[in-house]
Tab-separated table of C-alpha atoms in Angstrom:
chain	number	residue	atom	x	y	z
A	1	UNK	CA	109.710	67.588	90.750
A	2	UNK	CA	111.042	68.739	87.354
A	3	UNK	CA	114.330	71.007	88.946
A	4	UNK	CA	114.001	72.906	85.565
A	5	UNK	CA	109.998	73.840	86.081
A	6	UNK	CA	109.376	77.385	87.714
A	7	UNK	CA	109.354	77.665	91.367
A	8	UNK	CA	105.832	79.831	91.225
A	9	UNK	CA	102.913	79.895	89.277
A	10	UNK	CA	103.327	83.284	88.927
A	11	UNK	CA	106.401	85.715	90.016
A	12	UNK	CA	106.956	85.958	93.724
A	13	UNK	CA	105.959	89.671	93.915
A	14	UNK	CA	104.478	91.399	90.756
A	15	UNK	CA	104.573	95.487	89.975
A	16	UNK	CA	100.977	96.531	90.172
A	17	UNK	CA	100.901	100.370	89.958
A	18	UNK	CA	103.812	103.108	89.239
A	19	UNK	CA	104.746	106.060	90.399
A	20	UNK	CA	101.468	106.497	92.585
A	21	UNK	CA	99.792	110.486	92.418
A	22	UNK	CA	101.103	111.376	95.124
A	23	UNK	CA	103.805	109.438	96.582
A	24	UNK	CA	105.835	108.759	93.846
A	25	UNK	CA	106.542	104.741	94.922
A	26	UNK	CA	105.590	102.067	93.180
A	27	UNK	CA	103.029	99.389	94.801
A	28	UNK	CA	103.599	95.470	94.295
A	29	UNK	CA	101.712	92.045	95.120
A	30	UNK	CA	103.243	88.654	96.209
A	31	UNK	CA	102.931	85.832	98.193
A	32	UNK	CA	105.028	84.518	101.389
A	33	UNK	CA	107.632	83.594	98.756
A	34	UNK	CA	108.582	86.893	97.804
A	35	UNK	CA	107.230	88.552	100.964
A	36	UNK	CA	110.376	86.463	102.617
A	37	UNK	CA	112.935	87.722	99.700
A	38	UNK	CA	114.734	90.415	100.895
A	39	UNK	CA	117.364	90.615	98.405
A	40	UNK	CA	114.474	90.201	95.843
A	41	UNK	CA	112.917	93.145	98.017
A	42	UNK	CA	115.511	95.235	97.641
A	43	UNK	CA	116.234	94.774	94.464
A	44	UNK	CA	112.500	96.086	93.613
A	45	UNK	CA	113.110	99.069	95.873
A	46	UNK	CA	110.315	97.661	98.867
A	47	UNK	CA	110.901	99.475	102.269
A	48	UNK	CA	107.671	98.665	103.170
A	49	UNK	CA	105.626	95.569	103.513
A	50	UNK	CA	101.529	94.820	104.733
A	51	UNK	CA	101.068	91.845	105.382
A	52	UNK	CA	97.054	90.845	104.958
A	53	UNK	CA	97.295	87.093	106.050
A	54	UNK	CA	95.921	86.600	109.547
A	55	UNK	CA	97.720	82.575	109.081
A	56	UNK	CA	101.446	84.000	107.960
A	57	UNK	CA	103.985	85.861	110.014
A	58	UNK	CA	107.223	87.391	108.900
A	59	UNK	CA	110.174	88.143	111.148
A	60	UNK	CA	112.634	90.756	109.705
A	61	UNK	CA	114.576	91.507	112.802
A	62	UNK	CA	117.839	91.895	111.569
A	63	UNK	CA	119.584	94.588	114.486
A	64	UNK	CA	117.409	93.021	117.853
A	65	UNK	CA	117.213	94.786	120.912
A	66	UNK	CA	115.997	91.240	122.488
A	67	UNK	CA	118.665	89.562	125.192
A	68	UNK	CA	120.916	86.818	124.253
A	69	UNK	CA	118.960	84.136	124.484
A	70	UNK	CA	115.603	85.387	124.174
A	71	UNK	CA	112.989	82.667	121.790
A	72	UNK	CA	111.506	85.219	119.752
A	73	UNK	CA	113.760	87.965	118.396
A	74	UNK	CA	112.320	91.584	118.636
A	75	UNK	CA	114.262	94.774	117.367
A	76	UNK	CA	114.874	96.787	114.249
A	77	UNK	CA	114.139	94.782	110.855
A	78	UNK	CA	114.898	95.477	107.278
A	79	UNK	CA	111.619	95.944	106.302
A	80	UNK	CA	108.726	98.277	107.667
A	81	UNK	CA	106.428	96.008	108.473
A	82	UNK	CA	102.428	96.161	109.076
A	83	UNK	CA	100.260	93.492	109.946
A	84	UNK	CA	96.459	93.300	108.658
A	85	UNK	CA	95.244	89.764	109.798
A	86	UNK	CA	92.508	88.850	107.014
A	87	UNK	CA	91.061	85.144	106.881
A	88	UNK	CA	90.800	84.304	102.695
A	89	UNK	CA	87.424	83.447	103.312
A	90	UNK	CA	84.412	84.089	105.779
A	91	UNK	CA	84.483	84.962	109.211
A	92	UNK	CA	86.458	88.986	108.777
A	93	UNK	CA	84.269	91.647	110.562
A	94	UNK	CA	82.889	93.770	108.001
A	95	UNK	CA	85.137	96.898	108.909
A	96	UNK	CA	88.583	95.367	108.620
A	97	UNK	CA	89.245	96.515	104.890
A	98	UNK	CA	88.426	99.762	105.442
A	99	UNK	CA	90.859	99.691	108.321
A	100	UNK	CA	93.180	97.999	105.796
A	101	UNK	CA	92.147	100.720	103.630
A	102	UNK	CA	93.864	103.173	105.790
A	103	UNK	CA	96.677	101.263	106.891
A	104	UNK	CA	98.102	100.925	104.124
A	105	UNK	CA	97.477	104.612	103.107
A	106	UNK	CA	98.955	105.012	107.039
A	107	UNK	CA	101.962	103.185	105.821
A	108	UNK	CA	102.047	106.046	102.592
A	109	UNK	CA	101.699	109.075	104.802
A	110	UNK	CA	103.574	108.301	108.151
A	111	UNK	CA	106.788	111.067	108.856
A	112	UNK	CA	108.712	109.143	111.290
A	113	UNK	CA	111.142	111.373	113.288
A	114	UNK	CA	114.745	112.144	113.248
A	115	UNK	CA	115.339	109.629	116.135
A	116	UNK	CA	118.023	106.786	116.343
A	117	UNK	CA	114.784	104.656	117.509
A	118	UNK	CA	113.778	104.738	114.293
A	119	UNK	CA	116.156	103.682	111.942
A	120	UNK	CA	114.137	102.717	109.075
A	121	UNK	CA	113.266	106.108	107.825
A	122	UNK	CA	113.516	105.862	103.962
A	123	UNK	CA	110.347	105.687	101.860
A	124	UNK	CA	110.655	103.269	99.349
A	125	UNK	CA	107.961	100.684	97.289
A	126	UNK	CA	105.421	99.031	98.950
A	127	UNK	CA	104.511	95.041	98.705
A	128	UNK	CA	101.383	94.044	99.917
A	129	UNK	CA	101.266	90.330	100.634
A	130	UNK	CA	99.757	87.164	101.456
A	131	UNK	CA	99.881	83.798	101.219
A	132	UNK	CA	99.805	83.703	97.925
A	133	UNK	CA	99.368	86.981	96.659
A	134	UNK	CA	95.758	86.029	94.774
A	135	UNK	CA	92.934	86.587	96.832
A	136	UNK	CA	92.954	88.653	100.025
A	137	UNK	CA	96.797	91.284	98.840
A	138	UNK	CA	94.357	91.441	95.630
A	139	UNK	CA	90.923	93.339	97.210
A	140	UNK	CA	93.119	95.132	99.386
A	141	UNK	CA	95.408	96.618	96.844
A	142	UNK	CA	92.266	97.091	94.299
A	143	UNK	CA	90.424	98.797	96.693
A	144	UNK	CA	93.178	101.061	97.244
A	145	UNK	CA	93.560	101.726	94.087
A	146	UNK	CA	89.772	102.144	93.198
A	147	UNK	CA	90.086	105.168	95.653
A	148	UNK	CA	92.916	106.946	95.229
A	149	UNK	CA	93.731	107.048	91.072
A	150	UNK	CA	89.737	107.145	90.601
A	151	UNK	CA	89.844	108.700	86.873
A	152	UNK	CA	92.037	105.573	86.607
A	153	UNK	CA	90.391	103.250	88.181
A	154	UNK	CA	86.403	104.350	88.245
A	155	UNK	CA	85.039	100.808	89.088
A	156	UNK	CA	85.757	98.621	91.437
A	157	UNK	CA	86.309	96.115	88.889
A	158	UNK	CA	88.288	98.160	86.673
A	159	UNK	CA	90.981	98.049	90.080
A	160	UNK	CA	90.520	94.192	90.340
A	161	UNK	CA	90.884	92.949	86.606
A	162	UNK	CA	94.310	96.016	86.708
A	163	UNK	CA	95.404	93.807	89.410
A	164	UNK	CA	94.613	90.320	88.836
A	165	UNK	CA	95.983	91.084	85.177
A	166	UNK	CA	99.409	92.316	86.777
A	167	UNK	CA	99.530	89.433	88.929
A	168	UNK	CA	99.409	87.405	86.146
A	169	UNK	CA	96.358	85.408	87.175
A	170	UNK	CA	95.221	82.815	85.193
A	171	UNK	CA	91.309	84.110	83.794
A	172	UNK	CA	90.045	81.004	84.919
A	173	UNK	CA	91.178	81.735	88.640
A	174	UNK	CA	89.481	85.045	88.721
A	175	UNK	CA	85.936	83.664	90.136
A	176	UNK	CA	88.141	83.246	93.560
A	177	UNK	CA	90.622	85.763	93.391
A	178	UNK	CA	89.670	87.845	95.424
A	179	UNK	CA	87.110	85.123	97.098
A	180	UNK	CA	83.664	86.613	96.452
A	181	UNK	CA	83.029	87.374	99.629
A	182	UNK	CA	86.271	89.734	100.137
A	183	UNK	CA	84.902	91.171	96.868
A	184	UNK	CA	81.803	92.226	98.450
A	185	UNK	CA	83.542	93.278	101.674
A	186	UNK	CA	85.678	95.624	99.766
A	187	UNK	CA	82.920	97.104	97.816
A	188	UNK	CA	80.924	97.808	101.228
A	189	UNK	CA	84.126	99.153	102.229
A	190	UNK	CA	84.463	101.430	99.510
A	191	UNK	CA	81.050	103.006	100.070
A	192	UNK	CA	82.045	103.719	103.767
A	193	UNK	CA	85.487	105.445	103.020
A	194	UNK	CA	83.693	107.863	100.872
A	195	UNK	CA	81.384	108.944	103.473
A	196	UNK	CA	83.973	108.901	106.272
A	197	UNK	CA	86.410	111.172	103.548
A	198	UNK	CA	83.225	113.261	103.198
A	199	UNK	CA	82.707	114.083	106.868
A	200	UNK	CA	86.360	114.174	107.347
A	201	UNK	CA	86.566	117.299	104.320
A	202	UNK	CA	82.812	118.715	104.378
A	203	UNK	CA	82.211	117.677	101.048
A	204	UNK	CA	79.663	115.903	99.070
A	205	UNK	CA	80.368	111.962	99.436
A	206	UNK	CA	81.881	110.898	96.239
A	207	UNK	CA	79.594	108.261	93.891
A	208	UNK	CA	80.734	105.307	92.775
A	209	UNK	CA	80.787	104.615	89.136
A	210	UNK	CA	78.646	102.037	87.485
């Protein structure tokens, strides 16, 4: 290999969305590359990181709690970390990105308390991840998006092509990123959160734009 040539494809984590209405944090997309940067973390101001791939695990324990001698570390890590276990493909129940859906907004709206138990209190950028940040990180973050800057974002599509653009995805990759099937599991998913915000507020279930 060429030790001149650029590590990635594409950057390890890429700046999607700014200042977000209204959180005020900026939301990224990367791969297990950057996912595992924490200086390059940092650096971008990430607290907090979702992890979509069900085949990629991250361990940020950096103050453990675990025993001296213990094989897997557990304690307080550097990163807030959430889990949503996706397969970049077939075979994810229908319902999981509408749970991903509201993890992540979870991840947004969570107040942790004034407790030495939980040190990691500071609300910071969020990087959603996978393996490679192109196909599953992508629905997930455009669906997101699609939902909550909707005068932005009034199509589902108008979310994915913000995304894939920002992620610097080649045009010719787009067919599979997201994989079509995650495209029409996010769409389904879509319709859902509507109706569930509509029953959760008593109001008319917002339409999606064609």
């Amino acid at each position: 290999m060429d030790a001149t040539a650029p590590r990635y494809e594409r950057p390890p984590i890429s700046l999607i969305e700014s200042d977000i209405h209204p959180y005020g944090i900026s939301l990224f997309v990367g791969g297990m590359e950057g996912a595992s940067d924490l200086e390059l973390l940092k650096a971008n101001g990430v607290t907090t990181v979702i992890n979509c791939a069900v085949n990629l695990d991250f361990n940020y324990v950096s103050d453990p709690l675990s025993p001296q001698g213990q094989p897997v570390d557990y304690g307080y890590g550097d990163i807030r970390y959430y889990k949503l276990g996706l397969i970049d493909g077939p075979g994810n129940p229908e319902t999981m990105f509408v749970a991903g859906y509201y993890l992540l907004r979870g991840a947004l709206d969570q107040v942790l308390p004034e407790r030495h138990t939980y040190p990691r209190r500071e609300r910071g950028n969020v990087l959603v991840n996978c393996r490679g940040g192109r196909s599953r990180s992508v629905a997930l973050t455009a669906l997101f998006l699609h939902l909550t800057l909707p005068d932005r974002y009034p199509r589902l599509e108008d979310a994915l092509d913000h995304v894939r653009s920002q992620r610097q995805l080649r045009r010719d990759e787009w067919f599979e990123t997201p994989k079509p099937m995650l495209v029409e599991a996010v769409r389904r998913a879509a319709g859902w959160i509507r109706m569930i915000e509509s029953d959760r507020t008593g109001t008319a279930p917002l339409q999606a734009a064609v």
